[in-house]
Short mmCIF file of C-alpha atoms (C1' of nucleotides) and ligand atoms in Angstrom, two decimals:
data_model
loop_
_atom_site.label_atom_id
_atom_site.label_comp_id
_atom_site.label_asym_id
_atom_site.label_seq_id
_atom_site.Cartn_x
_atom_site.Cartn_y
_atom_site.Cartn_z
CA MET A 1449 -3.98 1.09 -26.69
CA VAL A 1450 -2.79 4.68 -26.82
CA GLN A 1451 -6.09 5.79 -27.99
CA ASP A 1452 -7.91 4.18 -25.37
CA SER A 1453 -6.05 6.11 -22.75
CA ILE A 1454 -6.52 9.50 -24.60
CA GLN A 1455 -10.39 8.74 -24.61
CA VAL A 1456 -10.13 8.67 -20.58
CA LEU A 1457 -8.21 11.77 -20.44
CA GLN A 1458 -10.72 13.48 -22.63
CA THR A 1459 -13.91 12.11 -21.05
CA GLN A 1460 -12.66 12.91 -17.60
CA GLY A 1461 -12.01 16.72 -18.71
CA TYR A 1462 -8.17 16.21 -18.81
CA LYS A 1463 -6.27 18.20 -21.78
CA VAL A 1464 -4.44 15.84 -24.35
CA THR A 1465 -1.32 17.46 -24.39
CA LYS A 1466 2.15 16.75 -26.10
CA PRO A 1467 3.94 15.59 -23.01
CA ARG A 1468 0.96 13.19 -22.03
CA ARG A 1469 0.90 11.78 -25.29
CA GLN A 1470 4.75 11.14 -25.43
CA VAL A 1471 4.85 9.50 -21.91
CA LEU A 1472 1.69 7.33 -23.09
CA ALA A 1473 3.80 6.22 -26.30
CA ILE A 1474 6.68 5.46 -24.12
CA LEU A 1475 4.81 3.26 -21.60
CA ASN A 1476 2.83 1.80 -24.21
CA GLY A 1477 6.05 0.64 -26.21
CA ALA A 1478 7.71 -0.61 -23.01
CA GLN A 1479 7.96 -4.16 -22.00
CA ARG A 1480 9.37 -3.36 -18.54
CA PRO A 1481 8.69 -0.95 -15.42
CA LEU A 1482 10.00 2.79 -16.26
CA SER A 1483 10.97 5.24 -13.55
CA PRO A 1484 10.23 8.74 -14.17
CA TYR A 1485 13.70 9.49 -15.06
CA ASP A 1486 14.10 6.27 -17.25
CA ILE A 1487 11.13 7.93 -19.22
CA GLN A 1488 13.07 11.02 -19.47
CA ARG A 1489 16.13 9.54 -20.74
CA LEU A 1490 14.26 7.48 -23.46
CA LEU A 1491 12.44 10.63 -24.86
CA ARG A 1492 15.63 12.39 -24.68
CA GLN A 1493 17.17 9.73 -27.26
CA GLN A 1494 14.21 10.68 -29.57
CA GLY A 1495 15.24 14.31 -29.46
CA LYS A 1496 12.02 15.18 -27.26
CA HIS A 1497 12.94 17.00 -23.87
CA LEU A 1498 10.46 16.91 -20.84
CA ASN A 1499 11.10 18.31 -17.52
CA HIS A 1500 11.01 15.65 -14.92
CA VAL A 1501 8.45 17.44 -12.57
CA THR A 1502 6.34 17.48 -15.64
CA ILE A 1503 6.71 13.38 -15.75
CA TYR A 1504 6.19 13.19 -12.28
CA ARG A 1505 2.84 14.83 -12.38
CA ILE A 1506 1.86 13.02 -15.58
CA LEU A 1507 2.52 9.55 -13.97
CA ASP A 1508 0.59 10.74 -10.76
CA LEU A 1509 -2.21 11.51 -12.89
CA PHE A 1510 -2.15 8.30 -15.13
CA CYS A 1511 -2.03 6.14 -11.77
CA SER A 1512 -4.89 8.11 -10.45
CA LEU A 1513 -6.93 7.50 -13.50
CA ASN A 1514 -5.66 3.64 -13.54
CA LEU A 1515 -3.86 4.27 -17.02
CA ALA A 1516 -0.54 3.06 -15.20
CA HIS A 1517 0.50 1.38 -12.15
CA LYS A 1518 3.60 1.90 -10.01
CA LEU A 1519 5.06 -1.27 -9.19
CA LEU A 1520 5.90 -2.41 -5.59
CA SER A 1521 9.19 -3.76 -5.71
CA THR A 1522 11.10 -1.05 -7.89
CA GLY A 1523 8.66 1.59 -7.86
CA GLY A 1524 8.92 1.82 -11.73
CA PHE A 1525 5.57 2.43 -13.81
CA VAL A 1526 3.95 0.11 -16.23
CA LYS A 1527 1.00 0.85 -18.44
CA CYS A 1528 -2.34 -0.68 -17.08
CA VAL A 1529 -3.69 -3.44 -19.22
CA LEU A 1530 -6.41 -4.83 -16.89
CA GLY A 1531 -7.97 -1.87 -15.19
CA ASP A 1532 -8.57 -1.91 -11.47
CA LYS A 1533 -9.87 -5.38 -10.82
CA GLU A 1534 -11.23 -4.09 -7.49
CA GLY A 1535 -8.14 -3.09 -6.17
CA CYS A 1536 -6.08 -6.05 -7.08
CA HIS A 1537 -2.76 -5.75 -9.07
CA ARG A 1538 -0.78 -8.84 -9.84
CA PHE A 1539 2.35 -8.91 -11.96
CA MET A 1540 4.89 -11.48 -13.31
CA VAL A 1541 8.10 -10.31 -13.70
CA CYS A 1542 11.12 -12.23 -15.41
CA HIS A 1543 14.35 -11.49 -13.34
CA ARG A 1544 16.54 -12.33 -16.40
CA CYS A 1545 15.05 -9.94 -19.16
CA GLY A 1546 13.08 -7.74 -16.94
CA THR A 1547 9.61 -8.17 -18.95
CA LEU A 1548 6.64 -7.79 -17.06
CA GLN A 1549 3.02 -9.21 -17.52
CA GLU A 1550 -0.02 -8.17 -15.78
CA PHE A 1551 -2.61 -10.59 -14.56
CA ALA A 1552 -5.70 -11.18 -12.51
CA ASP A 1553 -7.20 -14.05 -10.52
CA GLU A 1554 -10.12 -13.92 -8.55
CA GLY A 1555 -9.59 -17.19 -6.86
CA LEU A 1556 -6.22 -16.00 -5.46
CA CYS A 1557 -7.87 -12.93 -4.17
CA GLN A 1558 -10.56 -14.92 -2.37
CA GLU A 1559 -7.83 -17.23 -0.82
CA GLU A 1560 -5.68 -14.50 0.53
CA ASN A 1561 -8.71 -12.60 1.86
CA GLU A 1562 -9.89 -15.88 3.72
CA PHE A 1563 -6.39 -16.47 4.93
CA THR A 1564 -5.88 -12.97 6.24
CA ARG A 1565 -9.16 -13.06 7.85
CA ASN A 1566 -7.86 -15.67 10.46
CA PHE A 1567 -5.32 -13.07 11.41
CA ASP A 1568 -8.47 -10.60 12.21
CA PHE A 1569 -7.39 -8.53 9.18
CA HIS A 1570 -9.66 -6.88 6.66
CA THR A 1571 -8.00 -7.03 3.32
CA LYS A 1572 -8.87 -4.38 0.78
CA TYR A 1573 -6.06 -4.42 -1.61
CA HIS A 1574 -4.22 -6.81 -3.10
CA LEU A 1575 -0.53 -6.36 -4.65
CA SER A 1576 1.64 -9.30 -5.57
CA GLU A 1577 4.54 -9.92 -7.70
CA SER A 1578 5.74 -13.27 -8.87
CA SER A 1579 9.26 -13.16 -10.04
CA GLY A 1580 11.00 -15.98 -12.02
CA LEU A 1581 11.58 -16.74 -15.73
CA CYS A 1582 9.35 -15.87 -18.66
CA SER A 1583 8.81 -18.67 -21.26
CA ASN A 1584 11.80 -17.38 -23.53
CA CYS A 1585 14.30 -17.11 -20.77
CA TYR A 1586 13.60 -20.49 -19.33
CA ARG A 1587 14.16 -21.86 -22.79
CA LYS A 1588 17.23 -20.15 -23.13
CA GLN A 1589 18.40 -21.03 -19.62
CA HIS A 1590 17.38 -24.69 -20.19
CA GLN A 1591 19.47 -24.91 -23.57
CA LYS A 1592 22.72 -23.39 -21.93
CA GLN A 1593 22.45 -26.00 -19.04
CA GLY A 1594 21.99 -28.72 -21.61
CA ASN A 1595 24.87 -27.76 -23.62
CA ALA A 1596 27.27 -27.70 -20.54
CA MET B 696 14.53 -11.84 19.16
CA VAL B 697 17.37 -9.67 18.90
CA GLN B 698 19.48 -12.18 20.67
CA ASP B 699 18.80 -14.84 17.89
CA SER B 700 19.83 -12.35 15.18
CA ILE B 701 22.94 -11.61 17.23
CA GLN B 702 23.51 -15.47 17.03
CA VAL B 703 23.31 -15.48 13.36
CA LEU B 704 25.81 -12.80 12.87
CA GLN B 705 28.40 -14.57 15.13
CA THR B 706 27.99 -18.06 13.60
CA GLN B 707 28.22 -16.55 10.03
CA GLY B 708 31.59 -14.61 11.25
CA TYR B 709 30.30 -11.23 11.30
CA LYS B 710 31.37 -9.06 14.15
CA VAL B 711 28.56 -7.75 16.58
CA THR B 712 29.35 -4.14 16.70
CA LYS B 713 27.52 -1.52 18.33
CA PRO B 714 25.91 0.10 15.00
CA ARG B 715 24.45 -3.60 14.51
CA ARG B 716 23.16 -4.06 17.82
CA GLN B 717 21.54 -0.37 17.58
CA VAL B 718 19.90 -1.28 14.24
CA LEU B 719 18.82 -4.48 15.36
CA ALA B 720 17.07 -2.71 18.52
CA ILE B 721 15.26 -0.27 16.26
CA LEU B 722 14.02 -2.77 13.87
CA ASN B 723 12.79 -4.99 16.59
CA GLY B 724 10.96 -2.33 18.39
CA ALA B 725 9.25 -1.00 15.36
CA GLN B 726 5.75 -1.86 14.58
CA ARG B 727 6.28 -0.60 10.94
CA PRO B 728 8.64 -0.58 7.88
CA LEU B 729 11.43 1.88 8.27
CA SER B 730 13.50 3.52 6.00
CA PRO B 731 17.35 3.76 6.58
CA TYR B 732 16.99 7.63 7.46
CA ASP B 733 14.11 6.72 9.39
CA ILE B 734 16.25 4.52 11.47
CA GLN B 735 18.95 7.15 11.84
CA ARG B 736 16.25 9.62 12.93
CA LEU B 737 15.14 7.39 15.37
CA LEU B 738 18.41 6.77 16.91
CA ARG B 739 19.28 10.31 16.98
CA GLN B 740 16.21 10.89 19.18
CA GLN B 741 17.98 8.39 21.54
CA GLY B 742 20.97 10.53 21.43
CA LYS B 743 22.84 7.89 19.13
CA HIS B 744 24.50 8.97 15.99
CA LEU B 745 25.11 6.62 13.05
CA ASN B 746 26.11 7.54 9.61
CA HIS B 747 23.75 6.89 7.05
CA VAL B 748 26.08 5.01 5.14
CA THR B 749 26.72 2.54 7.89
CA ILE B 750 22.86 1.99 8.17
CA TYR B 751 22.81 1.22 4.43
CA ARG B 752 25.40 -1.13 4.75
CA ILE B 753 24.01 -2.81 7.81
CA LEU B 754 20.54 -3.25 6.24
CA ASP B 755 22.09 -4.91 3.20
CA LEU B 756 23.89 -7.25 5.31
CA PHE B 757 21.02 -8.10 7.47
CA CYS B 758 18.78 -8.68 4.40
CA SER B 759 21.19 -11.08 2.87
CA LEU B 760 21.09 -12.99 6.08
CA ASN B 761 17.28 -12.80 6.03
CA LEU B 762 17.38 -11.05 9.51
CA ALA B 763 15.27 -8.25 7.66
CA HIS B 764 13.17 -7.74 4.70
CA LYS B 765 12.88 -4.78 2.25
CA LEU B 766 9.45 -4.16 1.58
CA LEU B 767 7.86 -3.98 -1.95
CA SER B 768 5.81 -0.98 -1.64
CA THR B 769 7.44 1.47 0.21
CA GLY B 770 11.14 0.02 0.38
CA GLY B 771 11.26 0.33 3.90
CA PHE B 772 12.74 -2.38 6.15
CA VAL B 773 11.18 -4.73 8.73
CA LYS B 774 12.66 -7.47 10.80
CA CYS B 775 12.24 -10.88 9.58
CA VAL B 776 10.18 -12.91 11.78
CA LEU B 777 9.50 -16.25 9.57
CA GLY B 778 12.64 -16.77 7.92
CA ASP B 779 13.12 -17.22 4.24
CA LYS B 780 9.97 -19.71 3.46
CA GLU B 781 11.53 -20.86 0.07
CA GLY B 782 11.29 -17.26 -1.42
CA CYS B 783 7.97 -16.25 -0.31
CA HIS B 784 7.52 -13.14 1.64
CA ARG B 785 3.70 -11.79 2.31
CA PHE B 786 2.97 -9.03 4.41
CA MET B 787 -0.55 -7.56 5.74
CA VAL B 788 -0.23 -3.93 6.02
CA CYS B 789 -2.72 -1.62 7.76
CA HIS B 790 -3.46 1.54 5.85
CA ARG B 791 -4.66 3.27 8.99
CA CYS B 792 -2.31 2.78 11.55
CA GLY B 793 0.91 1.45 9.22
CA THR B 794 1.33 -1.74 11.46
CA LEU B 795 2.61 -4.57 9.59
CA GLN B 796 2.47 -8.38 9.95
CA GLU B 797 4.38 -11.06 8.08
CA PHE B 798 2.46 -14.35 7.14
CA ALA B 799 3.11 -17.21 4.89
CA ASP B 800 0.78 -19.78 3.28
CA GLU B 801 1.85 -22.77 1.34
CA GLY B 802 -1.61 -22.84 -0.38
CA LEU B 803 -1.40 -19.66 -1.71
CA CYS B 804 2.04 -20.16 -3.22
CA GLN B 805 0.94 -23.43 -4.84
CA GLU B 806 -2.05 -21.58 -6.38
CA GLU B 807 0.04 -18.78 -7.40
CA ASN B 808 2.34 -21.10 -9.14
CA GLU B 809 -0.07 -23.07 -11.03
CA PHE B 810 -1.81 -19.82 -12.34
CA THR B 811 1.29 -18.32 -13.61
CA ARG B 812 2.28 -21.72 -15.10
CA ASN B 813 -0.81 -21.17 -17.63
CA PHE B 814 1.26 -18.37 -18.93
CA ASP B 815 4.28 -20.33 -19.45
CA PHE B 816 5.68 -18.58 -16.63
CA HIS B 817 8.14 -20.10 -13.97
CA THR B 818 7.55 -18.59 -10.78
CA LYS B 819 10.30 -18.47 -8.25
CA TYR B 820 9.74 -15.89 -5.86
CA HIS B 821 6.43 -14.63 -4.26
CA LEU B 822 6.05 -11.12 -2.93
CA SER B 823 2.70 -9.86 -1.72
CA GLU B 824 1.13 -7.15 0.14
CA SER B 825 -2.36 -7.37 1.51
CA SER B 826 -3.46 -3.83 2.49
CA GLY B 827 -6.56 -3.26 4.73
CA LEU B 828 -7.36 -2.61 8.25
CA CYS B 829 -6.11 -4.50 11.34
CA SER B 830 -8.40 -5.68 13.77
CA ASN B 831 -8.06 -2.62 16.23
CA CYS B 832 -8.64 -0.11 13.29
CA TYR B 833 -11.39 -1.98 11.93
CA ARG B 834 -12.95 -1.75 15.23
CA LYS B 835 -12.45 2.04 15.45
CA GLN B 836 -13.55 2.63 11.91
CA HIS B 837 -16.79 0.69 12.81
CA GLN B 838 -17.55 2.30 15.94
CA LYS B 839 -17.15 5.79 14.07
CA GLN B 840 -19.65 4.95 11.52
CA GLY B 841 -22.06 3.61 14.00
CA ASN B 842 -22.08 6.77 16.01
CA ALA B 843 -22.85 9.07 13.16
"C1'" DG C 1453 -7.87 34.57 -33.67
"C1'" DG C 1454 -8.07 35.57 -28.81
"C1'" DC C 1455 -9.42 33.99 -23.82
"C1'" DT C 1456 -8.81 31.45 -20.01
"C1'" DA C 1457 -7.99 27.82 -17.04
"C1'" DA C 1458 -5.20 23.84 -16.94
"C1'" DT C 1459 -0.62 22.46 -17.68
"C1'" DT C 1460 4.31 22.84 -18.16
"C1'" DG C 1461 8.84 24.80 -17.38
"C1'" DC C 1462 12.23 26.46 -14.54
"C1'" DA C 1463 14.84 27.29 -10.44
"C1'" DA C 1464 15.67 26.15 -5.92
"C1'" DC C 1465 15.54 23.04 -2.79
"C1'" DA C 1466 15.16 18.57 -0.04
"C1'" DT C 1467 15.88 13.72 0.44
"C1'" DT C 1468 17.81 9.56 -0.48
"C1'" DG C 1469 21.50 6.55 -2.16
"C1'" DT C 1470 26.63 5.55 -3.76
"C1'" DT C 1471 31.70 5.50 -3.69
"C1'" DG C 1472 36.64 5.77 -2.07
"C1'" DC C 1473 39.61 6.17 1.37
"C1'" DA C 1474 40.92 7.31 6.35
"C1'" DT C 1475 39.99 6.03 10.89
"C1'" DT C 1476 38.26 2.98 14.58
"C1'" DT C 1477 36.96 -1.29 16.71
"C1'" DA C 1478 35.78 -6.35 17.59
"C1'" DG C 1479 37.49 -10.46 18.03
"C1'" DT C 1480 41.88 -12.81 18.45
"C1'" DC C 1481 46.23 -14.09 20.19
"C1'" DT C 1482 49.78 -13.59 23.23
"C1'" DA D 57 45.74 -6.78 30.19
"C1'" DG D 58 47.88 -5.30 26.10
"C1'" DA D 59 48.98 -5.70 20.77
"C1'" DC D 60 47.55 -7.04 16.05
"C1'" DT D 61 44.58 -7.18 12.24
"C1'" DA D 62 40.99 -7.80 9.15
"C1'" DA D 63 36.53 -6.09 9.36
"C1'" DA D 64 33.67 -2.56 9.99
"C1'" DT D 65 32.47 2.45 10.58
"C1'" DG D 66 32.82 7.47 9.71
"C1'" DC D 67 33.84 11.08 6.50
"C1'" DA D 68 33.66 13.84 2.48
"C1'" DA D 69 32.01 14.28 -1.73
"C1'" DC D 70 29.25 13.25 -5.29
"C1'" DA D 71 24.85 11.22 -7.90
"C1'" DA D 72 20.35 10.47 -8.44
"C1'" DT D 73 15.61 10.98 -7.21
"C1'" DG D 74 11.79 13.49 -5.67
"C1'" DT D 75 9.15 18.32 -4.38
"C1'" DT D 76 7.51 23.03 -4.15
"C1'" DG D 77 6.24 27.96 -5.74
"C1'" DC D 78 5.63 30.57 -9.27
"C1'" DA D 79 6.11 32.35 -14.17
"C1'" DA D 80 5.42 30.94 -19.12
"C1'" DT D 81 2.92 28.24 -22.19
"C1'" DT D 82 -0.74 25.86 -24.13
"C1'" DA D 83 -5.18 23.05 -25.30
"C1'" DG D 84 -9.80 23.52 -25.60
"C1'" DC D 85 -13.32 26.68 -25.80
"C1'" DC D 86 -15.87 30.75 -27.74
MN1 LIG E 2845 -4.28 -2.94 -13.39
MN1 LIG E 2846 10.68 -13.63 5.94
ZN1 LIG E 2847 12.40 -13.26 -19.48
ZN1 LIG E 2848 -4.38 -0.59 12.15
#
DNA sequence: GGCTAATTGCAACATTGTTGCATTTAGTCT
DNA sequence: AGACTAAATGCAACAATGTTGCAATTAGCC
């Protein structure tokens, strides 16, 4: 929720400004990762003009407060829905419609840690993206094939 | 090995040009992901001048032939050491010295697939980066703490 | 309603990435 | 070895993205 993020800003002593609310609203409404310039374009379509520098700075802040994530593959930003589960960030990205869903799994993290330890590597952060088809797109794809 | 990559180029009908050999050599010698402009700078230090457009095109080709990978987090390029294990690419990145090691684990992939299936998601590709400390850096870090 | 530190806007700049076309070159065939 | 030709590179111009310093504005406070 946008309201929760505003709470975080306030309790951490950051001002709740118009630009920050606007960026929050955009991230909240988006089903896909957005670049800073994506966000600027979307806002402009609503008649709202934000300087790109401001958007960069707001996104930096949001990431530092774990209100948003910067994605591995594209560099796009998404609102954070799970908080920082001990430095683990996992996403499912549909390569057909672009929608994204965040998830977490303690078991995966453990297995990953064990495995990398065999290489004498001490893992602290996990980043992963599983790309494929969301349920909707899988159904559509399947129908198409069936009709052929 | 560079020689293996040259083999791939030849058997796939691509010319083995001086620029391609130069980029191969750089990727092969690097312990860390390199951006196209990184590569240009490194070559320039050796007195070799490549147009950046050429480097972009060479890296595109190498990725399409699985001779190189484009990394998730930074967009940097690394030489591929494992080939394409069924669309799975996993890396350990040391956040202290920047070194990178590729790995693969069938078990991780399976667990990831199972987990995402619970969300009705059909995973096709796996991308993950485990960041932390390599054995060298872990040792150094440890020594420092001990001496304090 | 003023005060002030925090935030934003602006301008200028730097870096990265893309496209079309002229030039060069690797591999092939005499 | 030299000529031929498709493939690859270089060049120029441009587009997009990201950064910095400083002036103007504003949210939260009294
Ligand atoms: Mn998160
Ligand atoms: Mn690989
Ligand atoms: Zn989809
Ligand atoms: Zn290290």
